[in-house]
Structure formats: structure tokens, C-alpha cells
PDB file of C-alpha atoms in Angstrom:
ATOM      1  CA  MET A 174       0.000   0.000   0.000  1.00 50.00           C
ATOM      2  CA  LYS A 175       2.894   2.361   0.692  1.00 45.00           C
ATOM      3  CA  ASN A 176       3.938   1.838  -2.913  1.00 48.00           C
ATOM      4  CA  MET A 177       0.457   2.826  -4.089  1.00 46.00           C
ATOM      5  CA  LEU A 178       0.817   6.042  -2.139  1.00 36.00           C
ATOM      6  CA  PHE A 179       4.185   6.589  -3.854  1.00 38.00           C
ATOM      7  CA  VAL A 180       2.541   6.372  -7.286  1.00 40.00           C
ATOM      8  CA  GLY A 181      -0.108   8.888  -6.277  1.00 43.00           C
ATOM      9  CA  LEU A 182       2.451  11.245  -4.794  1.00 35.00           C
ATOM     10  CA  ALA A 183       4.738  10.917  -7.815  1.00 41.00           C
ATOM     11  CA  LEU A 184       1.853  11.778 -10.132  1.00 42.00           C
ATOM     12  CA  LEU A 185       0.882  14.783  -8.038  1.00 39.00           C
ATOM     13  CA  THR A 186       4.516  15.950  -7.857  1.00 39.00           C
ATOM     14  CA  VAL A 187       4.851  15.901 -11.641  1.00 42.00           C
ATOM     15  CA  CYS A 188       1.575  17.796 -11.940  1.00 42.00           C
ATOM     16  CA  PHE A 189       2.606  20.450  -9.432  1.00 39.00           C
ATOM     17  CA  VAL A 190       5.939  20.917 -11.213  1.00 41.00           C
ATOM     18  CA  ALA A 191       4.045  21.486 -14.422  1.00 42.00           C
ATOM     19  CA  LEU A 192       1.354  23.882 -13.142  1.00 39.00           C
ATOM     20  CA  GLY A 193       0.432  27.269 -14.441  1.00 38.00           C
ATOM     21  CA  GLN A 194       0.630  27.895 -18.172  1.00 37.00           C
ATOM     22  CA  SER A 195      -0.643  30.878 -20.113  1.00 36.00           C
ATOM     23  CA  GLU A 196      -3.728  30.263 -22.228  1.00 38.00           C
ATOM     24  CA  GLU A 197      -2.012  30.931 -25.537  1.00 39.00           C
ATOM     25  CA  LYS A 198       0.979  29.140 -27.051  1.00 39.00           C
ATOM     26  CA  ASN A 199       3.034  29.853 -30.096  1.00 39.00           C
ATOM     27  CA  THR A 200       2.810  27.437 -32.995  1.00 45.00           C
ATOM     28  CA  LEU A 201       4.222  24.131 -31.850  1.00 55.00           C
ATOM     29  CA  GLU A 202       6.976  22.508 -33.794  1.00 60.00           C
ATOM     30  CA  PHE A 203       8.324  19.082 -32.934  1.00 66.00           C
ATOM     31  CA  SER A 204      11.699  17.857 -34.039  1.00 65.00           C
ATOM     32  CA  GLU A 205      12.038  14.946 -36.377  1.00 81.00           C
ATOM     33  CA  ASN A 206      15.269  14.049 -34.576  1.00 93.00           C
ATOM     34  CA  TRP A 207      14.582  11.552 -31.810  1.00 96.00           C
ATOM     35  CA  GLU A 208      16.623  10.547 -28.778  1.00 96.00           C
ATOM     36  CA  LEU A 209      16.682   7.058 -27.258  1.00 97.00           C
ATOM     37  CA  PHE A 210      16.684   6.463 -23.507  1.00 96.00           C
ATOM     38  CA  ASP A 211      17.812   2.875 -23.037  1.00 94.00           C
ATOM     39  CA  ASP A 212      17.632   1.487 -19.503  1.00 90.00           C
ATOM     40  CA  SER A 213      18.328  -2.099 -18.474  1.00 90.00           C
ATOM     41  CA  ASN A 214      14.573  -2.677 -17.958  1.00 90.00           C
ATOM     42  CA  PHE A 215      12.977  -0.510 -20.646  1.00 94.00           C
ATOM     43  CA  SER A 216      13.548   1.902 -23.509  1.00 95.00           C
ATOM     44  CA  ILE A 217      11.669   4.942 -24.784  1.00 97.00           C
ATOM     45  CA  GLN A 218      12.215   7.434 -27.592  1.00 97.00           C
ATOM     46  CA  TYR A 219      11.358  11.126 -27.655  1.00 97.00           C
ATOM     47  CA  PRO A 220      11.986  14.160 -29.900  1.00 95.00           C
ATOM     48  CA  ASP A 221      15.156  16.090 -29.144  1.00 92.00           C
ATOM     49  CA  THR A 222      12.978  19.162 -28.565  1.00 89.00           C
ATOM     50  CA  PHE A 223      11.900  17.496 -25.292  1.00 94.00           C
ATOM     51  CA  GLU A 224      14.033  17.145 -22.163  1.00 94.00           C
ATOM     52  CA  LEU A 225      14.416  13.854 -20.268  1.00 95.00           C
ATOM     53  CA  ILE A 226      15.113  13.852 -16.528  1.00 95.00           C
ATOM     54  CA  GLU A 227      15.793  10.737 -14.433  1.00 92.00           C
ATOM     55  CA  TYR A 228      14.748  10.860 -10.805  1.00 87.00           C
ATOM     56  CA  GLY A 229      15.136   8.796  -7.669  1.00 77.00           C
ATOM     57  CA  LYS A 230      17.322   5.762  -7.459  1.00 68.00           C
ATOM     58  CA  LYS A 231      18.090   3.941 -10.690  1.00 57.00           C
ATOM     59  CA  GLY A 232      14.941   2.367 -12.042  1.00 57.00           C
ATOM     60  CA  LYS A 233      12.475   4.615 -10.196  1.00 75.00           C
ATOM     61  CA  GLY A 234      11.359   6.689 -13.152  1.00 90.00           C
ATOM     62  CA  ILE A 235      11.858   9.358 -15.752  1.00 96.00           C
ATOM     63  CA  SER A 236      10.058  12.478 -16.895  1.00 96.00           C
ATOM     64  CA  ILE A 237      10.108  13.868 -20.425  1.00 97.00           C
ATOM     65  CA  PHE A 238       9.178  17.552 -20.600  1.00 94.00           C
ATOM     66  CA  ALA A 239       8.158  19.602 -23.598  1.00 90.00           C
ATOM     67  CA  LYS A 240      10.352  22.663 -23.838  1.00 77.00           C
ATOM     68  CA  GLU A 241       8.811  26.058 -23.214  1.00 71.00           C
ATOM     69  CA  THR A 242       7.273  27.653 -26.269  1.00 65.00           C
ATOM     70  CA  SER A 243       7.551  31.214 -24.925  1.00 66.00           C
ATOM     71  CA  ASP A 244       8.645  33.154 -21.848  1.00 68.00           C
ATOM     72  CA  ASP A 245       5.026  33.032 -20.648  1.00 66.00           C
ATOM     73  CA  ASP A 246       4.893  29.233 -20.901  1.00 60.00           C
ATOM     74  CA  LEU A 247       4.804  28.128 -17.283  1.00 58.00           C
ATOM     75  CA  PHE A 248       3.218  24.678 -17.739  1.00 70.00           C
ATOM     76  CA  SER A 249       5.448  21.955 -19.097  1.00 86.00           C
ATOM     77  CA  GLU A 250       3.450  19.253 -20.782  1.00 92.00           C
ATOM     78  CA  ASN A 251       5.137  16.028 -19.839  1.00 97.00           C
ATOM     79  CA  ILE A 252       5.321  12.279 -20.001  1.00 98.00           C
ATOM     80  CA  HIS A 253       6.253  10.605 -16.769  1.00 97.00           C
ATOM     81  CA  LEU A 254       7.214   6.982 -16.096  1.00 97.00           C
ATOM     82  CA  SER A 255       6.940   5.594 -12.595  1.00 95.00           C
ATOM     83  CA  ILE A 256       7.899   2.066 -11.638  1.00 94.00           C
ATOM     84  CA  GLU A 257       6.325   0.561  -8.555  1.00 94.00           C
ATOM     85  CA  ASN A 258       7.428  -2.621  -6.828  1.00 93.00           C
ATOM     86  CA  LEU A 259       4.368  -4.820  -6.265  1.00 95.00           C
ATOM     87  CA  GLU A 260       6.279  -7.760  -4.824  1.00 95.00           C
ATOM     88  CA  GLY A 261       4.071  -9.840  -2.543  1.00 94.00           C
ATOM     89  CA  SER A 262       0.907  -7.860  -3.308  1.00 93.00           C
ATOM     90  CA  ASN A 263      -0.575 -10.385  -5.759  1.00 91.00           C
ATOM     91  CA  PHE A 264      -1.740  -7.522  -8.002  1.00 95.00           C
ATOM     92  CA  ASP A 265      -2.421  -8.294 -11.612  1.00 96.00           C
ATOM     93  CA  LEU A 266      -3.340  -5.592 -14.139  1.00 97.00           C
ATOM     94  CA  ASP A 267      -7.083  -5.898 -13.424  1.00 97.00           C
ATOM     95  CA  ALA A 268      -6.702  -5.498  -9.652  1.00 97.00           C
ATOM     96  CA  TYR A 269      -4.236  -2.659 -10.111  1.00 97.00           C
ATOM     97  CA  MET A 270      -6.608  -0.784 -12.421  1.00 97.00           C
ATOM     98  CA  LYS A 271      -9.487  -1.074  -9.946  1.00 96.00           C
ATOM     99  CA  LEU A 272      -7.274   0.563  -7.319  1.00 95.00           C
ATOM    100  CA  VAL A 273      -6.112   3.300  -9.717  1.00 97.00           C
ATOM    101  CA  GLU A 274      -9.633   4.196 -10.842  1.00 96.00           C
ATOM    102  CA  THR A 275     -10.779   4.410  -7.213  1.00 95.00           C
ATOM    103  CA  GLN A 276      -7.853   6.717  -6.391  1.00 95.00           C
ATOM    104  CA  ILE A 277      -8.691   9.020  -9.310  1.00 95.00           C
ATOM    105  CA  GLU A 278     -12.246   9.394  -8.054  1.00 87.00           C
ATOM    106  CA  LYS A 279     -11.011  10.149  -4.505  1.00 92.00           C
ATOM    107  CA  LYS A 280      -7.850  12.213  -5.141  1.00 94.00           C
ATOM    108  CA  ILE A 281      -8.489  14.281  -8.285  1.00 95.00           C
ATOM    109  CA  THR A 282     -10.874  17.226  -7.965  1.00 96.00           C
ATOM    110  CA  ASP A 283     -13.692  16.825 -10.513  1.00 96.00           C
ATOM    111  CA  GLY A 284     -11.963  13.676 -11.766  1.00 95.00           C
ATOM    112  CA  LYS A 285     -13.785  12.153 -14.729  1.00 95.00           C
ATOM    113  CA  ILE A 286     -12.675   8.977 -16.472  1.00 97.00           C
ATOM    114  CA  ILE A 287     -13.181   9.333 -20.226  1.00 97.00           C
ATOM    115  CA  GLU A 288     -11.677   6.063 -21.434  1.00 98.00           C
ATOM    116  CA  SER A 289     -10.574   2.847 -19.754  1.00 97.00           C
ATOM    117  CA  THR A 290      -9.562   0.138 -22.230  1.00 98.00           C
ATOM    118  CA  ARG A 291      -7.219  -2.824 -22.527  1.00 98.00           C
ATOM    119  CA  VAL A 292      -4.829  -2.658 -25.489  1.00 97.00           C
ATOM    120  CA  THR A 293      -2.910  -5.593 -26.939  1.00 94.00           C
ATOM    121  CA  GLU A 294      -0.044  -5.006 -29.364  1.00 85.00           C
ATOM    122  CA  GLY A 295       1.748  -8.175 -30.417  1.00 81.00           C
ATOM    123  CA  ASP A 296       2.785  -9.911 -27.199  1.00 81.00           C
ATOM    124  CA  SER A 297       2.501  -6.704 -25.146  1.00 84.00           C
ATOM    125  CA  GLU A 298      -0.595  -5.705 -23.196  1.00 93.00           C
ATOM    126  CA  TYR A 299      -1.338  -2.479 -21.360  1.00 97.00           C
ATOM    127  CA  HIS A 300      -4.332  -0.661 -19.961  1.00 98.00           C
ATOM    128  CA  LYS A 301      -5.074   2.815 -21.343  1.00 98.00           C
ATOM    129  CA  LEU A 302      -6.778   5.303 -19.060  1.00 98.00           C
ATOM    130  CA  VAL A 303      -7.803   8.827 -20.089  1.00 98.00           C
ATOM    131  CA  TYR A 304      -9.249  11.235 -17.552  1.00 98.00           C
ATOM    132  CA  THR A 305      -9.678  14.904 -16.736  1.00 97.00           C
ATOM    133  CA  GLY A 306      -9.770  16.871 -13.523  1.00 96.00           C
ATOM    134  CA  LYS A 307      -8.477  19.882 -11.680  1.00 93.00           C
ATOM    135  CA  LEU A 308      -5.203  20.310  -9.881  1.00 88.00           C
ATOM    136  CA  GLY A 309      -5.566  23.551  -8.030  1.00 86.00           C
ATOM    137  CA  PRO A 310      -7.100  26.014 -10.482  1.00 86.00           C
ATOM    138  CA  VAL A 311      -5.795  24.229 -13.595  1.00 86.00           C
ATOM    139  CA  ASP A 312      -7.926  21.924 -15.750  1.00 92.00           C
ATOM    140  CA  LEU A 313      -5.736  18.980 -16.746  1.00 95.00           C
ATOM    141  CA  LYS A 314      -6.027  15.928 -18.938  1.00 97.00           C
ATOM    142  CA  TRP A 315      -4.103  12.709 -18.393  1.00 98.00           C
ATOM    143  CA  VAL A 316      -3.457   9.755 -20.677  1.00 98.00           C
ATOM    144  CA  GLN A 317      -1.916   6.774 -18.924  1.00 98.00           C
ATOM    145  CA  HIS A 318      -0.612   3.399 -20.063  1.00 98.00           C
ATOM    146  CA  TYR A 319      -0.357   0.794 -17.276  1.00 98.00           C
ATOM    147  CA  ARG A 320       1.573  -2.465 -17.366  1.00 97.00           C
ATOM    148  CA  VAL A 321       2.030  -5.000 -14.581  1.00 96.00           C
ATOM    149  CA  VAL A 322       4.942  -7.311 -15.329  1.00 95.00           C
ATOM    150  CA  ASN A 323       7.062  -9.430 -12.992  1.00 93.00           C
ATOM    151  CA  GLU A 324       5.530  -7.875  -9.863  1.00 94.00           C
ATOM    152  CA  LYS A 325       6.226  -4.332 -11.043  1.00 95.00           C
ATOM    153  CA  ALA A 326       3.730  -1.712 -12.171  1.00 96.00           C
ATOM    154  CA  TYR A 327       4.901   0.565 -14.980  1.00 97.00           C
ATOM    155  CA  THR A 328       2.789   3.705 -15.304  1.00 98.00           C
ATOM    156  CA  LEU A 329       3.446   5.943 -18.294  1.00 98.00           C
ATOM    157  CA  THR A 330       1.531   9.231 -17.923  1.00 98.00           C
ATOM    158  CA  PHE A 331       1.041  12.114 -20.337  1.00 98.00           C
ATOM    159  CA  THR A 332      -0.126  15.244 -18.482  1.00 97.00           C
ATOM    160  CA  CYS A 333      -1.206  18.463 -20.133  1.00 94.00           C
ATOM    161  CA  GLU A 334      -3.422  21.438 -19.654  1.00 92.00           C
ATOM    162  CA  GLU A 335      -6.798  20.352 -21.001  1.00 93.00           C
ATOM    163  CA  SER A 336      -6.959  23.313 -23.401  1.00 91.00           C
ATOM    164  CA  GLN A 337      -3.620  22.218 -24.927  1.00 90.00           C
ATOM    165  CA  TYR A 338      -4.494  18.549 -25.357  1.00 95.00           C
ATOM    166  CA  GLU A 339      -5.081  18.674 -29.119  1.00 95.00           C
ATOM    167  CA  SER A 340      -1.717  20.401 -29.647  1.00 92.00           C
ATOM    168  CA  TYR A 341       0.225  17.653 -27.865  1.00 95.00           C
ATOM    169  CA  ALA A 342      -1.888  14.477 -28.142  1.00 96.00           C
ATOM    170  CA  SER A 343      -0.349  13.160 -31.351  1.00 95.00           C
ATOM    171  CA  ILE A 344       3.285  13.568 -30.330  1.00 95.00           C
ATOM    172  CA  ALA A 345       2.594  12.284 -26.814  1.00 97.00           C
ATOM    173  CA  GLU A 346       0.978   9.143 -28.208  1.00 96.00           C
ATOM    174  CA  LYS A 347       3.949   8.578 -30.548  1.00 96.00           C
ATOM    175  CA  ILE A 348       6.365   8.880 -27.627  1.00 97.00           C
ATOM    176  CA  MET A 349       4.295   6.595 -25.392  1.00 97.00           C
ATOM    177  CA  LEU A 350       4.078   3.922 -28.100  1.00 95.00           C
ATOM    178  CA  THR A 351       7.885   3.748 -28.297  1.00 95.00           C
ATOM    179  CA  PHE A 352       7.993   2.497 -24.676  1.00 96.00           C
ATOM    180  CA  LYS A 353       9.269  -1.085 -24.589  1.00 95.00           C
ATOM    181  CA  LEU A 354       9.955  -3.391 -21.647  1.00 94.00           C
ATOM    182  CA  LYS A 355      12.937  -5.694 -21.864  1.00 91.00           C
TER     183      LYS A 355
END
């Protein structure tokens, strides 16, 4: 259960770091040059116009932030990976998702789940969750991909200001689909 709290706190931390963007952004341009982050447990690719930051002890997670589009850009749209040790909890993906959806309803102000679906790609399976809510005064939208493998939960989260979702959704999805477990 302490690990579940860690996931919630990690998500909230990323959101607080990213709070407060102006309503208007310049035209977004995304690089066609991509970087590869290759860890012993996973890999992910992202445009070189984004910035990757590792946090915690090795294997705890990464965050990939969109660079500011102007001096007034105070909200950094981001993709965050958290890895939670589920050893001994007997959680499978179904049980984990029930817990996550309950936490969203309890912890996110005006939290509304828009989509909750299981996705299978080749031999890989993940659960996709899309929801909206408020964090402080900011209306946010989250897209998450959940995997539970070898007693670890991998949560890949795209967070953006709801009004900016259409500007970032395509590139965020491309980045998230490059995520591979080893």
C-alpha cells in the first residue's frame, strides 16, 4: 500500500511541477530528430525538442518535458514513467486498475474517467486510461498506459493542460508507443 501512495504522490509531484501555463501558445513545432533512452529494464524514444530527466534511485522513473514555447509558458506538458514494486501484493493488471480508478475518483478534484480500455499489441498488453480533472485552479487531462509485469507496475503518464491537449496528443501518443519493456 505504501507503494500505491508513492505512485499517487509521484503523479501529483509531476503535476505540481508542471502547473500554471498561459492560455495561448506559439505554434508548436516538434523535431524529427529523436533521442533514445535505453535502460536495463525498458527503452523509450522522444523528440530532441523534449528534455528527459531521471529521478530517484536507478529504475524509479523518468520524466520527459516539452520545452517552453515562450517566456510566458509556465506549464510543461510532460510524459512521466513511474515504476512501482508490487512484490508480494498479488496484483495483476485488473486489480491494479481497480485501485487506480478508485484513487482518481477520490484524489483528483472533478476527476472524470473518459476512457478505460485494454490494449494488446503483439505480445505486449497495457491498460489505457484517459481522464480529466483539476489540480488547483488548472484543468488537466491525463493519458496513462499501465503495465504490470514481474511484480512491477509501470505507469506511463502524459499530463497536459486540457486546453492544450489537441496540440500535444499526437506527439505524446507517438512517444508513449515507443515504450518497450525488456
